[in-house]
Amino acid sequence: MRDAEATKASILDAAEEEFGRFGLQGARTESIAAQTGVTKAMIHYYYDSKERLYCEVLRRLVERRTRRMDGLNLHSFEPMDALKLFFSDLLGELHNRPTTPSILLFEALQNRGRFYREISAASLYGPLIETLERGVACGQFRVDLEPRHTAINLMGMVVFYICTRDNLSSLWSMDADLMDSEHYRAHVDECVTMACNSVRRL
Amino acid sequence: MRDAEATKASILDAAEEEFGRFGLQGARTESIAAQTGVTKAMIHYYYDSKERLYCEVLRRLVERRTRRMDGLNLHSFEPMDALKLFFSDLLGELHNRPTTPSILLFEALQNRGRFYREISAASLYGPLIETLERGVACGQFRVDLEPRHTAINLMGMVVFYICTRDNLSSLWSMDADLMDSEHYRAHVDECVTMACNSVRRL
DNA sequence: GTCTATAACCTGATAGAC
DNA sequence: GTCTATCAGGTTATAGAC
């Protein structure tokens, strides 16, 4: 390839895929290299160690998501509309990058959130929590709603389907693909409906 | 120890803990043995291979959960009451065994649900799906509710908090324990409220 | 039934040629 | 900037003594 930036980026992309399948522990530098078309040695040349490469993947992923949320301008919408927008956008992005939540789940399970906390990734919940607080304050959402718990549970509702799809496909048919348009659209619809109903003031 | 059954059971318990932390790939037979007080050789003597031990853990876990759900007699309650009962019970059990959902998540991510499907573990969703169908049929739940999607999303709502707690503890304080009584009770309350509201007919 | 010792293999990382 | 070769450490699994 002989192009430093291209090689570096290529490794980072392959690494994201690999970490999404197996987590930091299970990922194999050999596999990452193979998928990139270069050798293991290049990973250490550009990223020093598997752990540093992992942190870089994590950092990029959080920054990408943060930037995207900022672009939504949630605060310029009514809380309920902001909520719908937030989840429509999130679900769209996750359809293109279903490994993102897997990486963060692996991080929690395998590393007990050590690197997650290092890069202050909890900021991923900021915009959603603020929207929920706003909805409670203006009387659109339930008053007994605890914003942090609700935000986490809503996120769980969205990403659990994606992360466990290979377990649950047999609920439809033995070789169903839960990420294809038909199934995924049903998931999106169900998520948005459930999200709105679960926070709405009755 | 010199007690075959005791040793066998002890290995299975330690294995469940280890697989819950690291999944099939990441688990170390050495660690399992160490926690049991016997040597690695015993694992192969009783369970042949790490993979077979893993299947045994999975099988026991599914059977335990199935038996417990059967004991609830959900069909003898009104759908909404059955739903509350189901989640109260599930959340109580998960507080004692928080590794259960972790094992199943690892299974989906690392093994693409290969062993999950082998033991037909999707039956774990049967009682919940039936309850939802019953609620729709009798008009207590939303008519546009898709039982399988809703069941999955509700499960996700419950277990995501548990599985990502080590990522998210900093939303409260740097060293908060999200499984302690105070935080967990808030999670249970929020889950039950959200579950009911998200399925109720408006 | 349980242990020790070891075989056979795999993985992350480094050294050095090109 | 990229590759080949190799080291050092760690892992599953087995053989054989007690």
Coordinates of C-alpha atoms (C1' of nucleotides) in Angstrom, one line a residue:
Chain A
M1 CA 0.0 0.0 0.0
R2 CA 2.8 2.4 0.9
D3 CA 0.4 5.0 2.2
A4 CA 0.8 5.7 5.9
E5 CA -2.6 7.3 6.5
A6 CA -4.5 4.8 4.4
T7 CA -2.9 1.9 6.2
K8 CA -3.5 3.4 9.6
A9 CA -7.2 4.0 8.9
S10 CA -7.6 0.6 7.4
I11 CA -6.2 -1.0 10.6
L12 CA -8.5 1.1 12.7
D13 CA -11.6 0.0 10.7
A14 CA -10.7 -3.7 10.8
A15 CA -9.9 -3.4 14.5
E16 CA -13.4 -2.0 15.2
E17 CA -14.9 -4.9 13.4
E18 CA -12.8 -7.5 15.3
F19 CA -13.3 -5.8 18.7
G20 CA -17.0 -5.8 18.0
R21 CA -17.0 -9.6 17.5
F22 CA -14.7 -10.6 20.4
G23 CA -13.9 -7.7 22.6
L24 CA -10.4 -6.6 23.7
Q25 CA -9.4 -10.0 25.1
G26 CA -10.8 -12.2 22.3
A27 CA -9.7 -10.0 19.4
R28 CA -6.7 -11.4 17.5
T29 CA -4.2 -9.0 16.0
E30 CA -3.5 -11.6 13.4
S31 CA -7.2 -11.4 12.2
I32 CA -7.1 -7.6 12.2
A33 CA -3.9 -7.6 10.1
A34 CA -5.3 -10.3 7.7
Q35 CA -8.5 -8.3 7.1
T36 CA -6.4 -5.2 6.4
G37 CA -4.0 -6.9 4.0
V38 CA -0.9 -6.0 6.0
T39 CA 1.0 -8.0 8.7
K40 CA 0.8 -7.9 12.4
A41 CA 4.0 -5.9 12.6
M42 CA 2.2 -2.9 11.1
I43 CA -0.3 -2.8 14.0
H44 CA 2.6 -2.4 16.5
Y45 CA 4.3 0.1 14.2
Y46 CA 1.3 2.4 14.1
Y47 CA -0.5 1.7 17.4
D48 CA 2.2 0.2 19.6
S49 CA 0.0 -2.4 21.3
K50 CA -3.3 -4.1 21.0
E51 CA -4.5 -2.2 24.1
R52 CA -3.7 1.2 22.6
L53 CA -5.3 0.3 19.3
Y54 CA -8.4 -0.7 21.3
C55 CA -8.4 2.7 23.1
E56 CA -8.2 4.4 19.8
V57 CA -11.2 2.5 18.5
L58 CA -13.1 3.4 21.6
R59 CA -12.2 7.1 21.4
R60 CA -13.2 7.4 17.7
L61 CA -16.5 5.7 18.3
V62 CA -17.4 7.9 21.2
E63 CA -16.4 11.1 19.3
R64 CA -18.3 10.0 16.2
R65 CA -21.4 9.5 18.3
T66 CA -21.0 12.7 20.3
R67 CA -20.6 14.8 17.1
R68 CA -23.7 13.2 15.6
M69 CA -25.8 13.9 18.7
D70 CA -24.7 17.5 18.8
G71 CA -25.7 17.9 15.2
L72 CA -29.3 16.9 16.0
N73 CA -29.9 20.1 18.1
L74 CA -32.3 18.2 20.4
H75 CA -32.8 21.3 22.6
S76 CA -34.6 23.1 19.7
F77 CA -37.4 20.5 19.7
E78 CA -40.3 19.8 22.1
P79 CA -39.1 16.9 24.4
M80 CA -41.4 14.3 22.8
D81 CA -40.3 15.2 19.3
A82 CA -36.6 15.4 20.5
L83 CA -37.0 11.9 21.9
K84 CA -38.4 10.5 18.6
L85 CA -35.7 12.2 16.6
F86 CA -33.0 10.9 19.0
F87 CA -34.1 7.3 18.6
S88 CA -34.8 7.4 14.9
D89 CA -31.3 8.8 14.3
L90 CA -29.7 6.3 16.7
L91 CA -31.5 3.4 15.2
G92 CA -30.5 4.5 11.7
E93 CA -26.8 4.8 12.7
L94 CA -26.8 1.5 14.5
H95 CA -28.1 -0.3 11.4
N96 CA -25.0 0.8 9.6
R97 CA -22.7 0.2 12.6
P98 CA -24.2 -2.6 14.6
T99 CA -20.8 -3.4 16.2
T100 CA -20.8 -0.1 18.2
P101 CA -23.0 -1.3 21.1
S102 CA -21.2 -4.7 21.1
I103 CA -17.9 -3.0 21.7
L104 CA -19.3 -1.1 24.6
L105 CA -20.9 -4.2 26.1
F106 CA -17.7 -6.2 25.8
E107 CA -16.0 -3.3 27.5
A108 CA -18.4 -3.4 30.5
L109 CA -18.3 -7.2 30.8
Q110 CA -14.6 -8.0 30.1
N111 CA -12.8 -4.9 31.4
R112 CA -15.4 -3.8 34.0
G113 CA -15.6 -0.4 32.2
R114 CA -12.0 0.5 32.9
F115 CA -11.3 2.1 29.4
Y116 CA -14.9 3.4 29.2
R117 CA -14.3 5.5 32.2
E118 CA -10.8 6.6 31.1
I119 CA -12.3 8.3 28.1
S120 CA -15.4 9.6 30.0
A121 CA -17.7 7.8 27.5
A122 CA -20.7 8.3 29.9
S123 CA -21.1 11.6 28.1
L124 CA -22.9 9.4 25.5
Y125 CA -25.9 9.6 27.8
G126 CA -25.9 13.4 28.3
P127 CA -28.2 14.5 25.5
L128 CA -30.8 11.8 26.2
I129 CA -30.8 12.5 30.0
E130 CA -31.2 16.2 29.3
T131 CA -34.1 15.6 27.0
L132 CA -35.8 13.5 29.6
E133 CA -35.3 16.1 32.3
R134 CA -36.7 18.8 30.1
G135 CA -39.8 16.7 29.4
V136 CA -40.4 16.2 33.1
A137 CA -39.9 19.9 33.9
C138 CA -42.5 21.0 31.2
G139 CA -45.0 18.3 32.3
Q140 CA -44.9 16.3 29.1
F141 CA -43.3 13.3 30.7
R142 CA -44.2 11.4 33.9
V143 CA -43.2 13.1 37.1
D144 CA -41.9 9.8 38.7
L145 CA -39.5 9.3 35.9
E146 CA -35.8 9.0 37.0
P147 CA -33.9 10.4 34.0
R148 CA -30.7 8.3 34.4
H149 CA -32.5 5.0 34.9
T150 CA -34.9 5.8 32.1
A151 CA -32.2 6.8 29.7
I152 CA -30.3 3.5 30.4
N153 CA -33.4 1.4 30.0
L154 CA -34.3 3.1 26.7
M155 CA -30.8 2.5 25.4
G156 CA -31.1 -1.1 26.5
M157 CA -34.3 -1.5 24.6
V158 CA -32.7 -0.3 21.4
V159 CA -29.4 -2.1 21.5
F160 CA -30.3 -5.5 23.1
Y161 CA -32.1 -6.6 19.9
I162 CA -29.0 -5.8 17.9
C163 CA -26.6 -7.5 20.2
T164 CA -28.5 -10.7 20.8
R165 CA -29.9 -11.0 17.2
D166 CA -27.9 -14.2 16.6
N167 CA -29.4 -15.8 19.7
L168 CA -33.0 -14.8 18.9
S169 CA -33.3 -15.2 15.1
S170 CA -35.0 -18.6 15.7
L171 CA -38.0 -16.7 17.2
W172 CA -38.8 -16.0 13.5
S173 CA -37.2 -18.7 11.5
M174 CA -34.0 -20.8 11.7
D175 CA -32.0 -18.6 9.4
A176 CA -33.8 -15.2 9.7
D177 CA -31.6 -12.1 9.5
L178 CA -32.8 -9.7 12.1
M179 CA -30.9 -6.8 10.6
D180 CA -32.6 -7.1 7.2
S181 CA -34.9 -4.2 6.2
E182 CA -38.2 -5.9 7.1
H183 CA -37.3 -7.1 10.6
Y184 CA -35.3 -4.0 11.4
R185 CA -38.1 -1.6 10.4
A186 CA -40.4 -3.5 12.8
H187 CA -37.8 -3.1 15.6
V188 CA -37.5 0.6 14.9
D189 CA -41.3 1.1 15.0
E190 CA -41.7 -0.9 18.2
C191 CA -38.8 0.9 19.9
V192 CA -40.1 4.4 19.1
T193 CA -43.6 3.5 20.2
M194 CA -42.4 1.9 23.4
A195 CA -40.1 4.7 24.2
C196 CA -42.8 7.4 23.8
N197 CA -45.4 5.4 25.8
S198 CA -43.0 4.6 28.6
V199 CA -42.2 8.2 29.4
R200 CA -45.4 10.0 28.5
R201 CA -47.5 11.5 31.3
L202 CA -50.8 9.7 31.6
Chain B
M1 CA -12.5 -33.4 48.4
R2 CA -12.9 -37.0 47.3
D3 CA -16.6 -36.5 46.6
A4 CA -17.4 -36.8 42.9
E5 CA -20.8 -35.1 42.9
A6 CA -19.6 -32.2 45.1
T7 CA -16.5 -31.6 42.9
K8 CA -18.6 -31.8 39.8
A9 CA -21.1 -29.2 41.1
S10 CA -18.4 -27.0 42.4
I11 CA -16.7 -26.9 39.0
L12 CA -20.0 -26.0 37.3
D13 CA -20.6 -23.1 39.7
A14 CA -17.2 -21.7 39.3
A15 CA -17.5 -22.1 35.5
E16 CA -20.7 -20.2 35.5
E17 CA -19.0 -17.3 37.2
E18 CA -16.0 -17.4 34.9
F19 CA -18.1 -17.7 31.7
G20 CA -20.2 -14.7 32.9
R21 CA -17.1 -12.6 33.1
F22 CA -15.3 -13.6 30.0
G23 CA -17.5 -15.8 27.7
L24 CA -16.5 -19.1 26.3
Q25 CA -13.4 -17.8 24.5
G26 CA -12.1 -15.6 27.3
A27 CA -12.7 -18.0 30.2
R28 CA -9.6 -19.8 31.5
T29 CA -9.9 -23.3 32.8
E30 CA -7.0 -22.5 35.1
S31 CA -9.2 -19.8 36.8
I32 CA -12.2 -22.1 37.1
A33 CA -10.0 -24.8 38.7
A34 CA -8.4 -22.4 41.1
Q35 CA -11.7 -21.1 42.3
T36 CA -12.9 -24.6 42.8
G37 CA -9.9 -25.7 44.8
V38 CA -9.0 -28.6 42.4
T39 CA -6.7 -28.7 39.4
K40 CA -7.4 -28.2 35.7
A41 CA -7.2 -32.0 35.1
M42 CA -10.4 -32.4 37.0
I43 CA -12.3 -30.3 34.6
H44 CA -11.4 -32.6 31.7
Y45 CA -12.0 -35.7 33.9
Y46 CA -15.6 -34.6 34.6
Y47 CA -16.5 -32.5 31.6
D48 CA -14.1 -33.6 28.8
S49 CA -13.5 -30.2 27.3
K50 CA -14.0 -26.5 28.0
E51 CA -16.7 -26.4 25.3
R52 CA -18.7 -29.2 26.9
L53 CA -18.5 -27.6 30.3
Y54 CA -19.8 -24.4 28.7
C55 CA -22.7 -26.2 27.2
E56 CA -23.5 -27.8 30.6
V57 CA -23.5 -24.3 32.2
L58 CA -25.8 -23.0 29.4
R59 CA -28.2 -26.0 29.8
R60 CA -28.5 -25.7 33.5
L61 CA -29.1 -22.0 33.3
V62 CA -31.9 -22.3 30.8
E63 CA -33.5 -25.2 32.7
R64 CA -33.4 -23.2 36.0
R65 CA -35.0 -20.2 34.4
T66 CA -37.6 -22.3 32.6
R67 CA -38.6 -24.1 35.8
R68 CA -38.9 -20.9 37.6
M69 CA -41.1 -19.3 35.0
D70 CA -43.4 -22.4 35.0
G71 CA -43.8 -22.0 38.7
L72 CA -45.2 -18.5 38.3
N73 CA -48.4 -19.8 36.6
L74 CA -48.6 -16.6 34.6
H75 CA -51.7 -17.8 32.7
S76 CA -53.7 -17.7 35.9
F77 CA -53.3 -13.9 36.2
E78 CA -54.7 -11.0 34.2
P79 CA -52.2 -10.0 31.5
M80 CA -51.0 -6.8 33.2
D81 CA -50.7 -8.5 36.6
A82 CA -48.9 -11.4 34.9
L83 CA -46.5 -8.9 33.3
K84 CA -45.7 -7.2 36.7
L85 CA -45.2 -10.6 38.3
F86 CA -42.9 -11.8 35.5
F87 CA -40.6 -8.8 35.8
S88 CA -40.6 -8.6 39.6
D89 CA -39.6 -12.2 39.7
L90 CA -37.0 -11.9 36.9
L91 CA -35.5 -8.8 38.5
G92 CA -35.3 -10.5 41.8
E93 CA -33.6 -13.6 40.3
L94 CA -31.1 -11.4 38.3
H95 CA -30.1 -9.6 41.5
N96 CA -28.9 -12.9 42.8
R97 CA -27.5 -14.2 39.5
P98 CA -26.3 -11.1 37.5
T99 CA -24.0 -13.3 35.4
T100 CA -26.9 -15.1 33.7
P101 CA -27.6 -12.4 31.1
S102 CA -23.9 -11.8 30.6
I103 CA -23.4 -15.4 29.6
L104 CA -26.2 -15.2 27.1
L105 CA -24.9 -12.0 25.6
F106 CA -21.4 -13.4 25.3
E107 CA -23.0 -16.4 23.5
A108 CA -24.7 -14.1 21.0
L109 CA -21.7 -11.9 20.3
Q110 CA -18.8 -14.4 20.4
N111 CA -20.4 -17.6 19.1
R112 CA -23.2 -16.0 17.1
G113 CA -25.7 -18.0 19.1
R114 CA -24.4 -21.4 17.9
F115 CA -24.8 -23.1 21.3
Y116 CA -27.9 -21.1 22.2
R117 CA -29.7 -22.5 19.3
E118 CA -28.4 -26.0 19.9
I119 CA -30.2 -26.1 23.3
S120 CA -33.3 -24.3 22.0
A121 CA -32.9 -21.5 24.6
A122 CA -35.3 -19.3 22.7
S123 CA -37.9 -21.0 24.8
L124 CA -36.9 -18.5 27.5
Y125 CA -39.1 -16.0 25.7
G126 CA -42.2 -18.3 25.5
P127 CA -44.1 -17.3 28.6
L128 CA -43.5 -13.5 28.1
I129 CA -44.6 -13.7 24.5
E130 CA -47.7 -15.6 25.4
T131 CA -48.6 -13.1 28.1
L132 CA -48.3 -10.3 25.6
E133 CA -50.4 -12.1 23.1
R134 CA -53.1 -12.7 25.7
G135 CA -53.0 -9.0 26.6
V136 CA -53.5 -7.9 23.0
A137 CA -56.3 -10.5 22.5
C138 CA -58.3 -9.3 25.5
G139 CA -57.8 -5.6 24.7
Q140 CA -55.7 -4.7 27.7
F141 CA -52.6 -4.1 25.6
R142 CA -52.0 -2.0 22.5
V143 CA -53.3 -3.6 19.3
D144 CA -50.2 -2.5 17.3
L145 CA -47.9 -4.4 19.7
E146 CA -45.7 -7.0 18.0
P147 CA -45.3 -9.7 20.8
R148 CA -41.8 -10.9 19.8
H149 CA -40.3 -7.5 19.3
T150 CA -41.9 -6.2 22.5
A151 CA -40.7 -9.2 24.5
I152 CA -37.1 -8.7 23.3
N153 CA -37.2 -5.0 24.0
L154 CA -38.6 -5.5 27.5
M155 CA -35.9 -8.0 28.2
G156 CA -33.3 -5.6 26.9
M157 CA -34.6 -2.9 29.2
V158 CA -34.2 -5.2 32.2
V159 CA -30.8 -6.7 31.5
F160 CA -28.9 -3.9 29.8
Y161 CA -28.6 -2.0 33.1
I162 CA -27.1 -5.1 34.7
C163 CA -24.7 -5.9 32.0
T164 CA -23.3 -2.4 31.5
R165 CA -23.3 -1.3 35.1
D166 CA -19.5 -1.1 35.2
N167 CA -19.6 1.3 32.3
L168 CA -22.3 3.5 33.7
S169 CA -21.7 3.7 37.4
S170 CA -20.0 7.1 36.8
L171 CA -23.5 8.5 36.0
W172 CA -24.0 8.4 39.7
S173 CA -20.5 8.7 41.3
M174 CA -17.1 7.4 40.5
D175 CA -17.3 4.3 42.6
A176 CA -21.1 3.7 42.8
D177 CA -22.3 0.1 42.9
L178 CA -25.3 -0.2 40.7
M179 CA -26.2 -3.6 42.2
D180 CA -26.6 -2.3 45.8
S181 CA -30.1 -2.2 47.3
E182 CA -30.7 1.5 46.7
H183 CA -29.8 1.7 43.1
Y184 CA -31.2 -1.6 42.2
R185 CA -34.6 -0.9 43.7
A186 CA -34.8 2.3 41.6
H187 CA -34.0 0.1 38.6
V188 CA -36.7 -2.4 39.4
D189 CA -39.3 0.4 39.9
E190 CA -38.4 2.1 36.7
C191 CA -38.5 -1.2 34.8
V192 CA -41.9 -2.2 36.0
T193 CA -43.4 1.2 35.3
M194 CA -41.8 1.5 31.9
A195 CA -42.9 -2.1 31.0
C196 CA -46.5 -1.5 31.9
N197 CA -46.8 1.9 30.2
S198 CA -45.1 0.7 27.0
V199 CA -47.6 -2.1 26.4
R200 CA -50.8 -0.6 27.9
R201 CA -53.6 0.4 25.5
L202 CA -54.1 4.1 25.7
Chain C
dG1 C1' -10.4 -39.1 42.3
dT2 C1' -6.8 -36.2 42.4
dC3 C1' -2.3 -34.5 41.3
dT4 C1' 2.2 -33.4 38.7
dA5 C1' 4.5 -33.0 34.4
dT6 C1' 4.5 -32.1 29.9
dA7 C1' 3.0 -32.0 25.1
dA8 C1' 1.3 -29.3 21.3
dC9 C1' -0.4 -25.1 20.1
dC10 C1' -1.4 -20.2 19.8
dT11 C1' -0.6 -15.2 20.6
dG12 C1' 1.4 -10.5 21.4
dA13 C1' 5.4 -8.3 20.7
dT14 C1' 10.2 -7.4 18.8
dA15 C1' 14.5 -7.5 15.9
dG16 C1' 16.3 -6.9 11.7
dA17 C1' 16.4 -7.2 6.5
dC18 C1' 14.7 -4.8 2.5
Chain D
dG1 C1' 6.7 1.6 5.4
dT2 C1' 6.4 -3.2 5.1
dC3 C1' 7.9 -7.9 5.6
dT4 C1' 9.9 -12.4 7.6
dA5 C1' 11.6 -14.7 11.5
dT6 C1' 11.6 -15.5 16.1
dC7 C1' 11.1 -15.1 21.2
dA8 C1' 8.7 -15.4 25.5
dG9 C1' 4.6 -16.3 27.7
dG10 C1' 0.4 -18.5 28.3
dT11 C1' -3.4 -22.0 27.1
dT12 C1' -6.0 -26.5 26.4
dA13 C1' -5.5 -31.0 26.8
dT14 C1' -3.3 -35.5 28.0
dA15 C1' -0.3 -39.2 30.2
dG16 C1' 0.9 -41.4 34.0
dA17 C1' 1.9 -41.6 39.1
dC18 C1' -0.3 -42.0 43.6

